[in-house]
Short mmCIF file of C-alpha atoms and ligand atoms in Angstrom, two decimals:
data_model
loop_
_atom_site.label_atom_id
_atom_site.label_comp_id
_atom_site.label_asym_id
_atom_site.label_seq_id
_atom_site.Cartn_x
_atom_site.Cartn_y
_atom_site.Cartn_z
CA UNK A 1 47.74 48.73 -91.25
CA UNK A 2 47.72 49.77 -87.63
CA UNK A 3 44.19 49.05 -86.39
CA UNK A 4 42.55 51.39 -83.82
CA UNK A 5 42.16 50.10 -80.27
CA UNK A 6 38.68 49.29 -79.08
CA UNK A 7 37.77 48.35 -75.49
CA UNK A 8 34.69 46.22 -74.78
CA UNK A 9 33.24 45.28 -71.43
CA UNK A 10 30.39 42.88 -70.65
CA UNK A 11 28.20 43.50 -67.58
CA UNK A 12 25.47 40.85 -68.20
CA UNK A 13 21.87 41.27 -69.31
CA UNK A 14 19.89 39.33 -71.93
CA UNK A 15 22.76 39.75 -74.43
CA UNK A 16 24.76 37.48 -72.05
CA UNK A 17 21.93 35.20 -71.06
CA UNK A 18 21.15 31.60 -71.95
CA UNK A 19 19.42 28.66 -70.28
CA UNK A 20 21.56 26.04 -68.60
CA UNK A 21 19.02 23.29 -69.29
CA UNK A 22 16.04 23.05 -71.67
CA UNK A 23 12.90 24.48 -70.12
CA UNK A 24 14.77 26.69 -67.64
CA UNK A 25 14.73 30.47 -67.80
CA UNK A 26 17.78 32.31 -69.21
CA UNK A 27 20.38 33.69 -66.78
CA UNK A 28 23.59 35.68 -67.44
CA UNK A 29 26.44 33.23 -68.21
CA UNK A 30 27.99 34.30 -71.46
CA UNK A 31 31.33 36.16 -71.00
CA UNK A 32 32.48 39.15 -72.96
CA UNK A 33 35.08 36.93 -74.65
CA UNK A 34 32.33 34.57 -75.85
CA UNK A 35 30.27 37.48 -77.12
CA UNK A 36 33.20 38.78 -79.04
CA UNK A 37 33.78 35.34 -80.60
CA UNK A 38 30.31 35.68 -82.20
CA UNK A 39 31.42 38.79 -84.10
CA UNK A 40 34.61 37.66 -85.95
CA UNK A 41 34.41 40.74 -88.31
CA UNK A 42 35.53 42.91 -85.38
CA UNK A 43 39.08 41.59 -85.37
CA UNK A 44 39.53 43.06 -88.89
CA UNK A 45 38.28 46.44 -87.71
CA UNK A 46 40.14 46.99 -84.46
CA UNK A 47 42.59 45.68 -81.86
CA UNK A 48 40.00 44.58 -79.36
CA UNK A 49 40.48 44.17 -75.61
CA UNK A 50 37.53 42.58 -73.91
CA UNK A 51 36.67 42.10 -70.24
CA UNK A 52 33.76 40.65 -68.30
CA UNK A 53 33.24 43.12 -65.55
CA UNK A 54 30.06 41.53 -64.35
CA UNK A 55 27.41 38.96 -65.26
CA UNK A 56 24.25 40.50 -63.79
CA UNK A 57 20.70 41.25 -64.77
CA UNK A 58 20.70 45.04 -65.17
CA UNK A 59 18.11 45.43 -62.42
CA UNK A 60 20.89 44.58 -59.94
CA UNK A 61 23.44 47.08 -61.22
CA UNK A 62 24.13 49.92 -58.77
CA UNK A 63 25.80 53.34 -58.78
CA UNK A 64 28.99 52.18 -56.96
CA UNK A 65 29.47 49.41 -59.56
CA UNK A 66 28.86 51.82 -62.40
CA UNK A 67 31.52 54.11 -61.01
CA UNK A 68 33.98 51.22 -61.10
CA UNK A 69 32.94 50.56 -64.74
CA UNK A 70 33.47 54.21 -65.52
CA UNK A 71 36.95 54.10 -63.99
CA UNK A 72 37.74 51.00 -66.16
CA UNK A 73 36.46 52.89 -69.26
CA UNK A 74 38.49 56.00 -68.40
CA UNK A 75 41.57 53.85 -68.11
CA UNK A 76 40.94 52.25 -71.54
CA UNK A 77 40.78 55.65 -73.16
CA UNK A 78 43.95 56.81 -71.33
CA UNK A 79 45.61 53.68 -72.70
CA UNK A 80 44.73 54.68 -76.28
CA UNK A 81 41.34 53.17 -76.97
CA UNK A 82 39.51 55.29 -79.58
CA UNK A 83 36.16 54.16 -78.26
CA UNK A 84 34.60 51.99 -75.55
CA UNK A 85 31.63 49.60 -75.82
CA UNK A 86 29.69 48.28 -72.83
CA UNK A 87 27.15 45.41 -73.11
CA UNK A 88 24.52 45.25 -70.45
CA UNK A 89 20.93 44.43 -69.72
CA UNK A 90 18.35 46.64 -71.43
CA UNK A 91 16.05 47.04 -68.42
CA UNK A 92 18.10 49.91 -66.91
CA UNK A 93 20.00 50.96 -70.04
CA UNK A 94 18.22 54.30 -70.16
CA UNK A 95 19.48 55.02 -66.65
CA UNK A 96 23.08 53.83 -67.00
CA UNK A 97 23.31 55.77 -70.31
CA UNK A 98 22.38 58.99 -68.52
CA UNK A 99 24.62 58.19 -65.56
CA UNK A 100 27.63 57.67 -67.82
CA UNK A 101 26.81 60.66 -70.04
CA UNK A 102 26.74 63.06 -67.13
CA UNK A 103 30.20 61.84 -66.10
CA UNK A 104 31.92 60.99 -69.42
CA UNK A 105 34.73 63.48 -69.93
CA UNK A 106 36.38 62.30 -73.19
CA UNK A 107 36.08 63.09 -76.83
CA UNK A 108 36.14 59.32 -77.45
CA UNK A 109 32.69 57.76 -77.59
CA UNK A 110 31.27 55.50 -74.92
CA UNK A 111 28.67 53.24 -76.47
CA UNK A 112 26.13 51.05 -74.62
CA UNK A 113 24.33 48.11 -76.16
CA UNK A 114 22.49 44.97 -75.24
CA UNK A 115 19.93 42.60 -76.77
CA UNK A 116 16.22 41.84 -76.53
CA UNK A 117 16.78 38.22 -77.54
CA UNK A 118 18.96 36.02 -75.43
CA UNK A 119 22.19 34.52 -76.72
CA UNK A 120 20.75 31.09 -77.61
CA UNK A 121 17.52 32.33 -79.26
CA UNK A 122 16.95 32.09 -82.99
CA UNK A 123 17.66 35.49 -84.49
CA UNK A 124 19.53 36.72 -81.38
CA UNK A 125 20.18 40.44 -81.91
CA UNK A 126 23.21 40.63 -79.50
CA UNK A 127 25.98 39.96 -82.08
CA UNK A 128 24.53 42.52 -84.62
CA UNK A 129 24.13 45.07 -81.87
CA UNK A 130 27.68 44.51 -80.62
CA UNK A 131 29.00 44.94 -84.15
CA UNK A 132 26.99 48.10 -84.67
CA UNK A 133 28.00 49.49 -81.28
CA UNK A 134 31.67 48.85 -82.14
CA UNK A 135 31.22 50.60 -85.48
CA UNK A 136 29.82 53.62 -83.66
CA UNK A 137 32.60 53.50 -81.08
CA UNK A 138 35.23 53.44 -83.84
CA UNK A 139 33.65 56.09 -86.05
CA UNK A 140 35.37 59.54 -86.18
CA UNK A 141 31.98 61.29 -86.33
CA UNK A 142 31.05 59.79 -82.95
CA UNK A 143 33.70 61.92 -81.18
CA UNK A 144 32.59 64.63 -78.79
CA UNK A 145 29.06 63.26 -78.67
CA UNK A 146 29.20 61.67 -75.21
CA UNK A 147 27.36 58.44 -74.57
CA UNK A 148 25.29 56.67 -77.25
CA UNK A 149 23.00 53.67 -76.98
CA UNK A 150 23.00 51.44 -80.10
CA UNK A 151 20.15 48.99 -80.54
CA UNK A 152 18.57 47.70 -83.76
CA UNK A 153 20.84 49.83 -85.98
CA UNK A 154 19.60 52.99 -84.32
CA UNK A 155 21.81 55.37 -82.28
CA UNK A 156 20.23 57.21 -79.33
CA UNK A 157 21.82 59.77 -77.13
CA UNK A 158 22.20 58.82 -73.49
CA UNK A 159 20.12 61.62 -72.08
CA UNK A 160 17.16 61.07 -74.42
CA UNK A 161 16.89 57.31 -74.92
CA UNK A 162 14.17 55.33 -73.13
CA UNK A 163 13.11 51.70 -73.10
CA UNK A 164 9.60 52.14 -74.38
CA UNK A 165 8.60 48.55 -74.92
CA UNK A 166 9.03 45.59 -72.55
CA UNK A 167 9.58 42.79 -75.03
CA UNK A 168 9.61 44.16 -78.63
CA UNK A 169 12.78 43.74 -80.66
CA UNK A 170 12.84 47.50 -81.32
CA UNK A 171 12.36 48.46 -77.65
CA UNK A 172 14.20 51.77 -77.54
CA UNK A 173 13.24 55.24 -78.68
CA UNK A 174 13.99 58.84 -77.87
CA UNK A 175 10.54 60.45 -77.50
CA UNK A 176 10.11 63.78 -79.27
CA UNK A 177 13.67 64.02 -80.67
CA UNK A 178 14.06 60.58 -82.26
CA UNK A 179 17.37 58.76 -82.74
CA UNK A 180 20.56 60.82 -82.87
CA UNK A 181 21.73 58.69 -85.78
CA UNK A 182 21.61 55.34 -87.45
CA UNK A 183 23.74 52.67 -89.13
CA UNK A 184 23.26 52.40 -92.88
CA UNK A 185 25.06 49.63 -94.71
CA UNK A 186 27.52 49.45 -91.82
CA UNK A 187 28.30 53.22 -91.86
CA UNK A 188 27.56 55.55 -88.95
CA UNK A 189 25.30 58.52 -89.81
CA UNK A 190 24.30 61.23 -87.37
CA UNK A 191 21.13 63.18 -87.83
CA UNK A 192 21.91 66.01 -85.45
CA UNK A 193 24.83 68.22 -84.39
CA UNK A 194 26.73 66.96 -81.32
CA UNK A 195 24.93 68.04 -78.13
CA UNK A 196 26.25 70.72 -75.84
CA UNK A 197 27.88 68.82 -72.97
CA UNK A 198 28.92 69.83 -69.49
CA UNK A 199 30.30 66.69 -67.81
CA UNK A 200 30.16 66.56 -64.01
CA UNK A 201 33.11 65.65 -61.78
CA UNK A 202 32.90 62.30 -60.01
CA UNK A 203 30.65 62.46 -56.91
CA UNK A 204 32.64 62.73 -53.71
CA UNK A 205 30.11 60.63 -51.77
CA UNK A 206 27.83 57.80 -52.78
CA UNK A 207 25.65 57.29 -49.70
CA UNK A 208 22.94 59.80 -50.75
CA UNK A 209 19.52 58.41 -51.40
CA UNK A 210 17.08 59.94 -53.92
CA UNK A 211 13.46 58.84 -53.80
CA UNK A 212 11.29 58.52 -56.91
CA UNK A 213 7.53 58.51 -56.34
CA UNK A 214 4.74 58.61 -58.97
CA UNK A 215 1.54 60.60 -58.69
CA UNK A 216 -1.50 58.41 -59.08
CA UNK A 217 -5.20 59.05 -58.84
CA UNK A 218 -6.47 59.23 -55.27
CA UNK A 219 -3.06 58.33 -53.92
CA UNK A 220 -2.37 58.45 -50.18
CA UNK A 221 0.55 60.66 -49.07
CA UNK A 222 1.96 58.34 -46.39
CA UNK A 223 5.33 57.69 -48.12
CA UNK A 224 5.66 61.28 -49.34
CA UNK A 225 5.04 62.76 -45.91
CA UNK A 226 7.70 60.53 -44.39
CA UNK A 227 10.42 61.19 -46.99
CA UNK A 228 12.39 63.52 -44.66
CA UNK A 229 12.04 61.23 -41.64
CA UNK A 230 13.23 58.32 -43.81
CA UNK A 231 16.45 60.19 -44.42
CA UNK A 232 16.20 60.90 -48.16
CA UNK A 233 18.53 63.52 -49.63
CA UNK A 234 16.39 64.37 -52.65
CA UNK A 235 13.03 63.59 -54.21
CA UNK A 236 11.81 63.17 -57.78
CA UNK A 237 8.09 63.00 -58.46
CA UNK A 238 6.76 61.54 -61.70
CA UNK A 239 3.85 63.90 -61.81
CA UNK A 240 0.61 63.89 -63.79
CA UNK A 241 0.58 65.51 -67.23
CA UNK A 242 2.85 68.55 -67.51
CA UNK A 243 4.18 68.04 -63.95
CA UNK A 244 1.25 68.16 -61.59
CA UNK A 245 0.29 66.59 -58.25
CA UNK A 246 -2.79 66.52 -56.07
CA UNK A 247 -3.55 69.35 -53.58
CA UNK A 248 -2.62 67.02 -50.72
CA UNK A 249 0.79 66.22 -52.32
CA UNK A 250 1.39 69.90 -53.02
CA UNK A 251 1.34 70.69 -49.30
CA UNK A 252 3.78 67.89 -48.63
CA UNK A 253 6.08 69.03 -51.48
CA UNK A 254 6.28 72.49 -49.98
CA UNK A 255 7.47 71.11 -46.62
CA UNK A 256 9.99 68.74 -48.26
CA UNK A 257 11.35 71.35 -50.67
CA UNK A 258 12.37 73.53 -47.72
CA UNK A 259 14.87 70.78 -46.69
CA UNK A 260 15.92 68.79 -49.75
CA UNK A 261 15.79 69.26 -53.54
CA UNK A 262 12.50 68.22 -55.18
CA UNK A 263 12.20 67.71 -58.95
CA UNK A 264 8.80 67.30 -60.62
CA UNK A 265 8.92 65.31 -63.89
CA UNK A 266 6.11 64.00 -66.06
CA UNK A 267 4.87 60.40 -65.84
CA UNK A 268 3.50 60.53 -69.36
CA UNK A 269 6.56 59.07 -71.13
CA UNK A 270 6.91 61.89 -73.57
CA UNK A 271 6.93 65.68 -73.63
CA UNK A 272 8.44 68.22 -71.17
CA UNK A 273 7.02 69.64 -67.93
CA UNK A 274 5.36 73.04 -68.10
CA UNK A 275 6.60 76.18 -66.38
CA UNK A 276 3.94 78.79 -66.68
CA UNK A 277 0.64 77.35 -67.94
CA UNK A 278 -1.41 76.15 -65.03
CA UNK A 279 -2.12 77.94 -61.77
CA UNK A 280 -4.27 75.47 -59.76
CA UNK A 281 -3.03 73.95 -56.44
CA UNK A 282 -0.62 71.19 -57.38
CA UNK A 283 0.05 72.67 -60.82
CA UNK A 284 3.60 73.40 -62.09
CA UNK A 285 3.27 77.16 -61.25
CA UNK A 286 2.06 76.27 -57.73
CA UNK A 287 4.85 73.68 -57.24
CA UNK A 288 7.54 76.08 -58.48
CA UNK A 289 6.22 78.65 -55.96
CA UNK A 290 6.49 76.05 -53.25
CA UNK A 291 10.17 75.42 -54.03
CA UNK A 292 10.15 72.49 -56.48
CA UNK A 293 12.08 72.43 -59.75
CA UNK A 294 10.62 71.14 -63.01
CA UNK A 295 12.44 68.40 -64.89
CA UNK A 296 11.81 69.79 -68.35
CA UNK A 297 12.54 67.13 -70.93
CA UNK A 298 14.23 64.74 -68.47
CA UNK A 299 12.24 61.66 -67.67
CA UNK A 300 11.77 60.91 -63.93
CA UNK A 301 14.43 58.20 -63.84
CA UNK A 302 17.07 60.35 -65.54
CA UNK A 303 16.16 63.26 -63.27
CA UNK A 304 16.85 60.97 -60.32
CA UNK A 305 20.27 60.05 -61.75
CA UNK A 306 21.15 63.78 -62.22
CA UNK A 307 20.02 64.60 -58.68
CA UNK A 308 22.03 61.70 -57.20
CA UNK A 309 25.19 62.90 -58.96
CA UNK A 310 24.69 66.57 -58.07
CA UNK A 311 23.93 65.81 -54.41
CA UNK A 312 26.95 63.44 -54.31
CA UNK A 313 29.14 66.26 -55.58
CA UNK A 314 27.65 68.88 -53.21
CA UNK A 315 26.35 70.72 -56.26
CA UNK A 316 22.57 70.61 -55.74
CA UNK A 317 22.47 74.37 -56.13
CA UNK A 318 23.45 73.81 -59.81
CA UNK A 319 20.37 71.72 -60.38
CA UNK A 320 18.45 74.55 -62.10
CA UNK A 321 21.25 75.02 -64.61
CA UNK A 322 21.35 71.36 -65.55
CA UNK A 323 17.58 71.08 -65.83
CA UNK A 324 17.48 74.16 -68.02
CA UNK A 325 19.91 72.52 -70.46
CA UNK A 326 17.69 69.52 -71.20
N1 LIG B 1 15.37 42.40 -69.83
C1 LIG B 1 16.73 41.97 -69.79
C2 LIG B 1 17.57 42.57 -70.91
O1 LIG B 1 16.92 42.94 -71.89
C3 LIG B 1 17.34 41.77 -68.52
C4 LIG B 1 18.31 42.83 -68.04
O2 LIG B 1 18.04 44.00 -68.17
O3 LIG B 1 19.31 42.44 -67.50
O4 LIG B 1 18.76 42.61 -70.92
#
C-alpha cells in the first residue's frame, strides 16, 4: 500500500531535552531523527521525512525563524505531504500556534506538539504526543482546520489554545471553548465544525515592534508614556477585567492611539473583553472612544502576534475585521 507522506520538524523544547550529566539541568540535544526513532509505529502509518530545524528552548524562538519554518512547511505540502508536524518547546506554543494559524494557507493540517517531561524522564510524554500529533496530521478530518496543538491526547485550535499551567502534565487548555477534538483509541475525533479561516499573506517587513504591557494596581505610566518615543509600531495592553485600565493610563492610551494601533485585551486568562458595558474613565467604552480596539476573545499574546503580522503586511486598518472574527 502506498503510504501517505508526513513531514516532521524538530525545533527543540523539553521534548528534545535531556541532561548531559547526572545532576545537570536538561538542555535541547535530541534531534528530530532521534525523536522519530522513539515512535517506531509511525513508519507503518506514513512515509516520514524528518528534519531538525533547530534545537532551542522555545523562549528563544523568534518571528524571523518561524517564517523560515513556515516556508519549510509550505515546501513539504507542495512536495506532497498530507500533513506537517512540528515539535517545539511548550512555553511559547500558544504564540507559535497563533502565528502559524494566521499564515497557514493549506487544506493540509499543520500540527504542533511538545512535551512537559523531558526525553530522559520516566513517563516522558514526548513520544506519545508525537504519535498523536502525527495521527492528527494524517487524518482526513483534520483538513481545512488550520493549525492544531496536540498535547495529552487533546487537540486544541491554534487561536484558542493557552498554556495554563507551568509544570502540570496536562498544561494546555482552550478557555471557554475547550479542546477542538481528542484522540480516542488512536482515532482523531473533532468536537466542532472547522473554524472560518482567513489566512494572511506573508508580512512584507519584519522589523516592526509591538509592545505588550500589563495593567497592574497602582502602576506607574513611565513605560507606557514612552512607547512612541521608543519607536514601537503597535501596543497591546493586558487590561484589568473586561479590558480596563487606570485613568492615568487612559490618557496615555488616547495619545498613543492617535499614532499607532492599540489593542486592549484582558489579563484574566479567560473570557472576552467587553464593548458596551462600562462607562468610567479607563473602561472599555472610554478606551474605544479614545481610539483603542478591544481584543475580544484573543488573549494578549495572540493579539500581539496578530498585530505584528498585520503591521508587517501594512494591513493594520484590517485589525477591526480580524478582532471581530475571534
Ligand atoms: N518549558 C519547556 C518546554 O515545555 C521549555 C521550552 O519551552 O522550550 O518545552
